[in-house]
Amino acid sequence: MAKQETIVVDATNCIAGRMCSHVSKLLLQGNKVAIVNAEKAMLSGDRYAVIRQYKEHLEINSVTNPIHGPFHPRRPDTMLTKMVRGMVPKQKTTGIEAFQRLRVYIGVPEEMKASKMQSFDDSKITKPEAYYISMGEVAKQIGWKGIP
């Protein structure tokens, strides 16, 4: 089998859910996908409602011992990874193999700066940025310390 080229997807100003659905389709078709600029992906809706929903989600834990999980991501790259994971059949071998072909990065790594970035037209934001909240902002509100 020939070495497969990685599809690099730029998440800047893309609605996260729509972009993740495109990425999950690419993964299930057998492509390797890398998402860059995860902190710049957008979530639509009222910014305070979105933050409140994420904070309520963080309160879900095990009754007997919270150390046993579930574990909630607070970094933008792991939040996007979890979104894609929900869109592939994670119990089946096709979904497991597809999920292993996904990489998500905060910012753009050095080895991907030269590669051609791809984005999906229908996932781009259509209103001014004030109508959305970025994944980086949500992550900072729920406990992410920022780029190390």
Rosetta silent file (secondary structure, phi, psi, omega in degrees, C-alpha in Angstrom):
SEQUENCE: MAKQETIVVDATNCIAGRMCSHVSKLLLQGNKVAIVNAEKAMLSGDRYAVIRQYKEHLEINSVTNPIHGPFHPRRPDTMLTKMVRGMVPKQKTTGIEAFQRLRVYIGVPEEMKASKMQSFDDSKITKPEAYYISMGEVAKQIGWKGIP
SCORE:     score description
SCORE:     0.000 S_00000001
   1 L     0.000  133.234 -178.514    0.000    0.000    0.000 S_00000001
   2 L   -72.119  154.182  178.552    1.373    3.437   -0.971 S_00000001
   3 L   -66.106  127.054 -174.410    2.031    6.084    1.656 S_00000001
   4 L   -86.780  137.563  177.868   -1.168    8.023    2.031 S_00000001
   5 L   -77.871  140.342  179.903   -1.200   11.812    1.886 S_00000001
   6 E   -87.168  133.037  174.220   -2.772   13.551    4.888 S_00000001
   7 E   -84.852  120.410 -179.140   -5.685   15.919    4.270 S_00000001
   8 E   -99.087  119.838 -178.297   -5.030   19.058    6.333 S_00000001
   9 E  -108.354  127.091  177.889   -8.231   20.854    7.383 S_00000001
  10 E   -91.999  120.686 -175.674   -8.053   24.427    8.675 S_00000001
  11 L   -87.803    1.414 -176.986  -10.662   24.959   11.410 S_00000001
  12 L   -61.159  125.093  178.671  -10.356   28.767   11.410 S_00000001
  13 L    56.306   32.493  173.934  -13.830   30.363   11.332 S_00000001
  14 E  -108.760  142.918  174.694  -15.566   27.046   10.661 S_00000001
  15 E   -71.318  125.126 -168.283  -18.617   25.885   12.610 S_00000001
  16 H   -58.663  -47.439 -176.233  -17.244   22.975   14.630 S_00000001
  17 H   -64.347  -43.014  179.887  -20.095   20.482   14.227 S_00000001
  18 H   -66.499  -40.966  179.360  -20.418   20.885   10.465 S_00000001
  19 H   -64.563  -42.166 -179.058  -16.674   20.654    9.974 S_00000001
  20 H   -64.430  -33.445  178.539  -16.484   17.530   12.158 S_00000001
  21 H   -68.228  -37.700  175.060  -19.200   15.806   10.124 S_00000001
  22 H   -64.296  -43.412 -178.908  -17.180   16.388    6.932 S_00000001
  23 H   -63.443  -42.170 -179.470  -14.028   15.137    8.659 S_00000001
  24 H   -64.056  -36.550  176.295  -15.779   11.984    9.916 S_00000001
  25 H   -62.976  -44.515  178.721  -16.949   11.221    6.355 S_00000001
  26 H   -60.855  -41.614 -179.567  -13.369   11.630    5.073 S_00000001
  27 H   -64.028  -42.620 -178.776  -12.078    9.334    7.827 S_00000001
  28 H   -69.434  -20.902  175.924  -14.647    6.639    7.072 S_00000001
  29 L   -81.561   -6.435  175.966  -13.623    6.762    3.387 S_00000001
  30 L   103.564   11.155 -179.921  -10.092    5.798    4.454 S_00000001
  31 L   -88.390  152.472  169.031   -8.291    9.171    4.425 S_00000001
  32 E   -89.140  132.658 -176.431   -5.834   10.445    7.004 S_00000001
  33 E  -128.659  135.455  173.748   -7.061   13.808    8.319 S_00000001
  34 E  -123.209  126.514  177.332   -5.312   16.453   10.397 S_00000001
  35 E  -101.781  126.421  178.119   -7.285   19.399   11.800 S_00000001
  36 E  -112.879  161.533 -177.821   -5.207   22.515   12.550 S_00000001
  37 L    58.453   48.052 -177.969   -6.128   25.702   14.458 S_00000001
  38 H   -61.021  -31.945 -177.441   -8.586   23.826   16.684 S_00000001
  39 H   -72.134  -11.926 -179.309   -8.868   26.786   19.053 S_00000001
  40 H  -100.400    2.534  174.601  -10.262   28.945   16.219 S_00000001
  41 L   -69.175  148.226 -173.621  -13.209   26.669   15.395 S_00000001
  42 E  -109.474  149.225  170.743  -16.543   28.322   16.149 S_00000001
  43 E  -115.317  134.151 -178.922  -19.658   27.246   18.020 S_00000001
  44 E   -88.692  156.574  179.376  -22.925   28.908   17.069 S_00000001
  45 L   116.458  173.002  179.428  -25.424   30.195   19.601 S_00000001
  46 L   -63.499  126.996 -173.746  -25.507   32.599   22.487 S_00000001
  47 H   -59.678  -37.232 -178.558  -22.032   32.677   24.026 S_00000001
  48 H   -73.204  -34.955  177.563  -23.295   32.600   27.615 S_00000001
  49 H   -67.879  -40.246  179.440  -25.672   29.706   26.908 S_00000001
  50 H   -63.193  -45.861  179.502  -22.878   27.716   25.247 S_00000001
  51 H   -63.715  -41.568  179.592  -20.528   28.267   28.198 S_00000001
  52 H   -62.155  -41.787  179.096  -23.317   27.387   30.659 S_00000001
  53 H   -63.105  -42.539  178.740  -24.029   24.126   28.788 S_00000001
  54 H   -64.944  -39.277  179.310  -20.356   23.136   28.855 S_00000001
  55 H   -67.345  -36.618  176.076  -20.124   23.920   32.587 S_00000001
  56 H   -65.902  -37.522  179.122  -23.246   21.826   33.276 S_00000001
  57 H   -64.002  -31.955 -179.990  -21.691   18.986   31.260 S_00000001
  58 H   -68.443  -20.896 -177.722  -18.606   19.108   33.496 S_00000001
  59 L   -79.167  -10.369  179.112  -20.742   18.320   36.558 S_00000001
  60 L   -76.620  120.567  176.496  -21.594   14.844   35.206 S_00000001
  61 L  -153.628  179.677 -178.935  -19.422   12.280   36.984 S_00000001
  62 L   -71.120  138.348 -178.879  -19.511    8.929   38.715 S_00000001
  63 L   -71.029  -41.737 -174.523  -21.642    8.826   41.862 S_00000001
  64 L   -76.250  -44.916 -178.954  -19.402    6.384   43.705 S_00000001
  65 L  -153.628  109.335 -177.203  -15.995    7.780   42.774 S_00000001
  66 H   -61.577  -17.705  179.280  -15.421   10.703   40.378 S_00000001
  67 H   -65.123  -25.195 -177.417  -11.871    9.469   39.715 S_00000001
  68 H   -80.579    0.800  174.980  -13.410    6.662   37.632 S_00000001
  69 L   100.575 -174.451   -1.049  -14.763    9.122   35.061 S_00000001
  70 L   -68.973  151.308 -178.341  -16.290   10.134   32.765 S_00000001
  71 L   -99.372  131.158 -175.009  -13.465   12.504   31.889 S_00000001
  72 L  -106.906  127.535 -178.514  -14.411   15.753   30.168 S_00000001
  73 L   -71.131  142.697  177.029  -12.009   17.440   27.756 S_00000001
  74 L  -118.249  -11.374  177.635  -11.074   21.045   28.452 S_00000001
  75 L   -90.246  144.659 -178.116   -8.600   21.619   25.607 S_00000001
  76 H   -60.439  -36.481 -179.035   -9.947   22.719   22.200 S_00000001
  77 H   -68.788  -39.042  178.985   -8.146   19.928   20.323 S_00000001
  78 H   -73.907  -29.112  175.968   -9.528   17.196   22.569 S_00000001
  79 H   -65.000  -43.627  177.682  -13.007   18.772   22.414 S_00000001
  80 H   -66.524  -38.005  177.996  -12.926   18.559   18.592 S_00000001
  81 H   -60.431  -42.823  179.418  -11.557   15.009   18.784 S_00000001
  82 H   -66.172  -34.563  177.022  -14.487   14.033   20.998 S_00000001
  83 H   -63.257  -45.422  179.644  -16.919   15.652   18.533 S_00000001
  84 H   -66.563  -37.415 -179.628  -15.552   13.562   15.654 S_00000001
  85 H   -60.358  -34.054  178.017  -15.560   10.453   17.871 S_00000001
  86 L   -72.770  -12.426 -176.705  -19.285   10.884   18.349 S_00000001
  87 L  -104.837   -2.997  174.659  -19.779   10.872   14.568 S_00000001
  88 L  -112.982  152.172  179.215  -17.955    7.619   13.756 S_00000001
  89 L   -73.308   88.404 -169.811  -19.133    4.145   14.822 S_00000001
  90 L   -68.456  -14.572  178.325  -16.614    3.852   17.654 S_00000001
  91 L   -86.994  -26.216 -177.405  -17.568    0.268   18.582 S_00000001
  92 L   -86.017  157.062 -178.906  -17.044   -1.171   15.083 S_00000001
  93 H   -64.278  -34.775  178.711  -13.625   -1.883   13.579 S_00000001
  94 H   -62.278  -42.098  179.277  -14.280    0.547   10.705 S_00000001
  95 H   -69.443  -39.154  179.594  -14.902    3.357   13.193 S_00000001
  96 H   -64.226  -45.931  179.454  -11.943    2.430   15.382 S_00000001
  97 H   -66.029  -38.523  178.947   -9.581    2.375   12.382 S_00000001
  98 H   -64.361  -43.236 -177.972  -11.057    5.618   11.048 S_00000001
  99 H   -65.178  -29.968  178.743  -10.636    7.354   14.408 S_00000001
 100 H   -71.372  -16.928  178.492   -6.967    6.314   14.538 S_00000001
 101 L   -87.685    2.975 -177.754   -6.367    8.254   11.309 S_00000001
 102 E   -97.240  136.323  171.754   -7.426   11.555   12.941 S_00000001
 103 E  -132.409  135.480  179.037   -5.014   14.147   14.344 S_00000001
 104 E  -126.359  133.284 -175.783   -6.102   17.482   15.844 S_00000001
 105 L  -126.510  146.924  168.961   -3.671   20.303   16.620 S_00000001
 106 L   -88.093  124.861 -175.309   -3.781   23.638   18.412 S_00000001
 107 L    75.340 -163.238  179.082   -2.213   26.095   15.972 S_00000001
 108 L  -118.416  118.523  178.207   -0.277   24.838   12.946 S_00000001
 109 L   -65.922  156.045 -177.049    2.661   22.441   13.524 S_00000001
 110 H   -56.430  -41.548 -175.295    5.930   23.175   11.692 S_00000001
 111 H   -71.852  -12.066 -179.134    5.669   20.100    9.436 S_00000001
 112 H  -108.243   -0.184 -178.913    2.229   21.191    8.170 S_00000001
 113 L   -64.422  -32.694 -177.640    2.945   24.863    7.470 S_00000001
 114 L   -83.173  -20.697 -175.294    3.963   24.094    3.866 S_00000001
 115 L   -74.808  157.971 -177.773    1.024   21.783    3.105 S_00000001
 116 L   -77.612  125.919  179.986   -2.136   22.943    1.379 S_00000001
 117 E   -86.584  141.799  179.383   -4.940   23.714    3.845 S_00000001
 118 E  -119.427  145.330  171.358   -8.468   22.653    3.001 S_00000001
 119 L  -142.743  161.194 -175.444  -11.751   23.965    4.403 S_00000001
 120 L  -102.156  129.084 -174.743  -15.389   23.235    3.689 S_00000001
 121 H   -63.117  -39.868 -177.041  -17.521   26.022    2.209 S_00000001
 122 H   -77.096   -8.321  176.929  -20.758   25.049    3.925 S_00000001
 123 H   -99.478   -4.170  176.494  -19.085   24.975    7.346 S_00000001
 124 E   -68.029  148.510  179.198  -17.695   28.524    7.118 S_00000001
 125 L   -71.785  145.348 -176.077  -19.424   31.087    9.333 S_00000001
 126 L  -108.889  -23.592  179.358  -21.919   33.305    7.499 S_00000001
 127 L   -98.317  173.832  173.884  -22.655   35.990   10.100 S_00000001
 128 L   -61.360  155.852 -175.650  -20.176   38.341   11.806 S_00000001
 129 H   -59.941  -21.183 -178.639  -17.877   36.701   14.367 S_00000001
 130 H   -65.674  -19.071 -179.602  -19.799   38.315   17.235 S_00000001
 131 H   -83.071   -4.354 -175.770  -22.615   35.788   16.690 S_00000001
 132 E  -125.863  168.169  172.593  -20.291   32.867   17.498 S_00000001
 133 E  -129.535  137.055 -177.216  -17.904   31.799   20.230 S_00000001
 134 E   -80.732  157.240  178.812  -14.568   30.137   19.506 S_00000001
 135 H   -62.793  -34.100  178.289  -13.517   26.801   20.981 S_00000001
 136 H   -62.566  -41.368  178.640  -10.541   28.552   22.574 S_00000001
 137 H   -65.694  -44.274  178.847  -12.811   30.941   24.478 S_00000001
 138 H   -61.790  -44.131 -178.888  -15.060   28.117   25.690 S_00000001
 139 H   -61.511  -41.238  178.132  -12.019   26.079   26.722 S_00000001
 140 H   -64.224  -36.713 -179.499  -10.594   28.993   28.720 S_00000001
 141 H   -68.853  -29.164 -176.758  -13.956   29.432   30.478 S_00000001
 142 L  -102.075    9.175  170.080  -14.102   25.770   31.546 S_00000001
 143 L   121.982    5.242  177.631  -10.540   25.490   32.813 S_00000001
 144 L   -75.654  134.788 -176.561   -8.004   25.330   29.943 S_00000001
 145 L   -85.470   -5.261 -179.559   -4.830   27.157   30.892 S_00000001
 146 L   102.231 -177.989 -177.565   -3.927   28.128   27.311 S_00000001
 147 L   -70.306  125.977 -176.978   -1.139   27.157   24.975 S_00000001
 148 L   -67.818    0.000    0.000    1.796   25.792   27.026 S_00000001
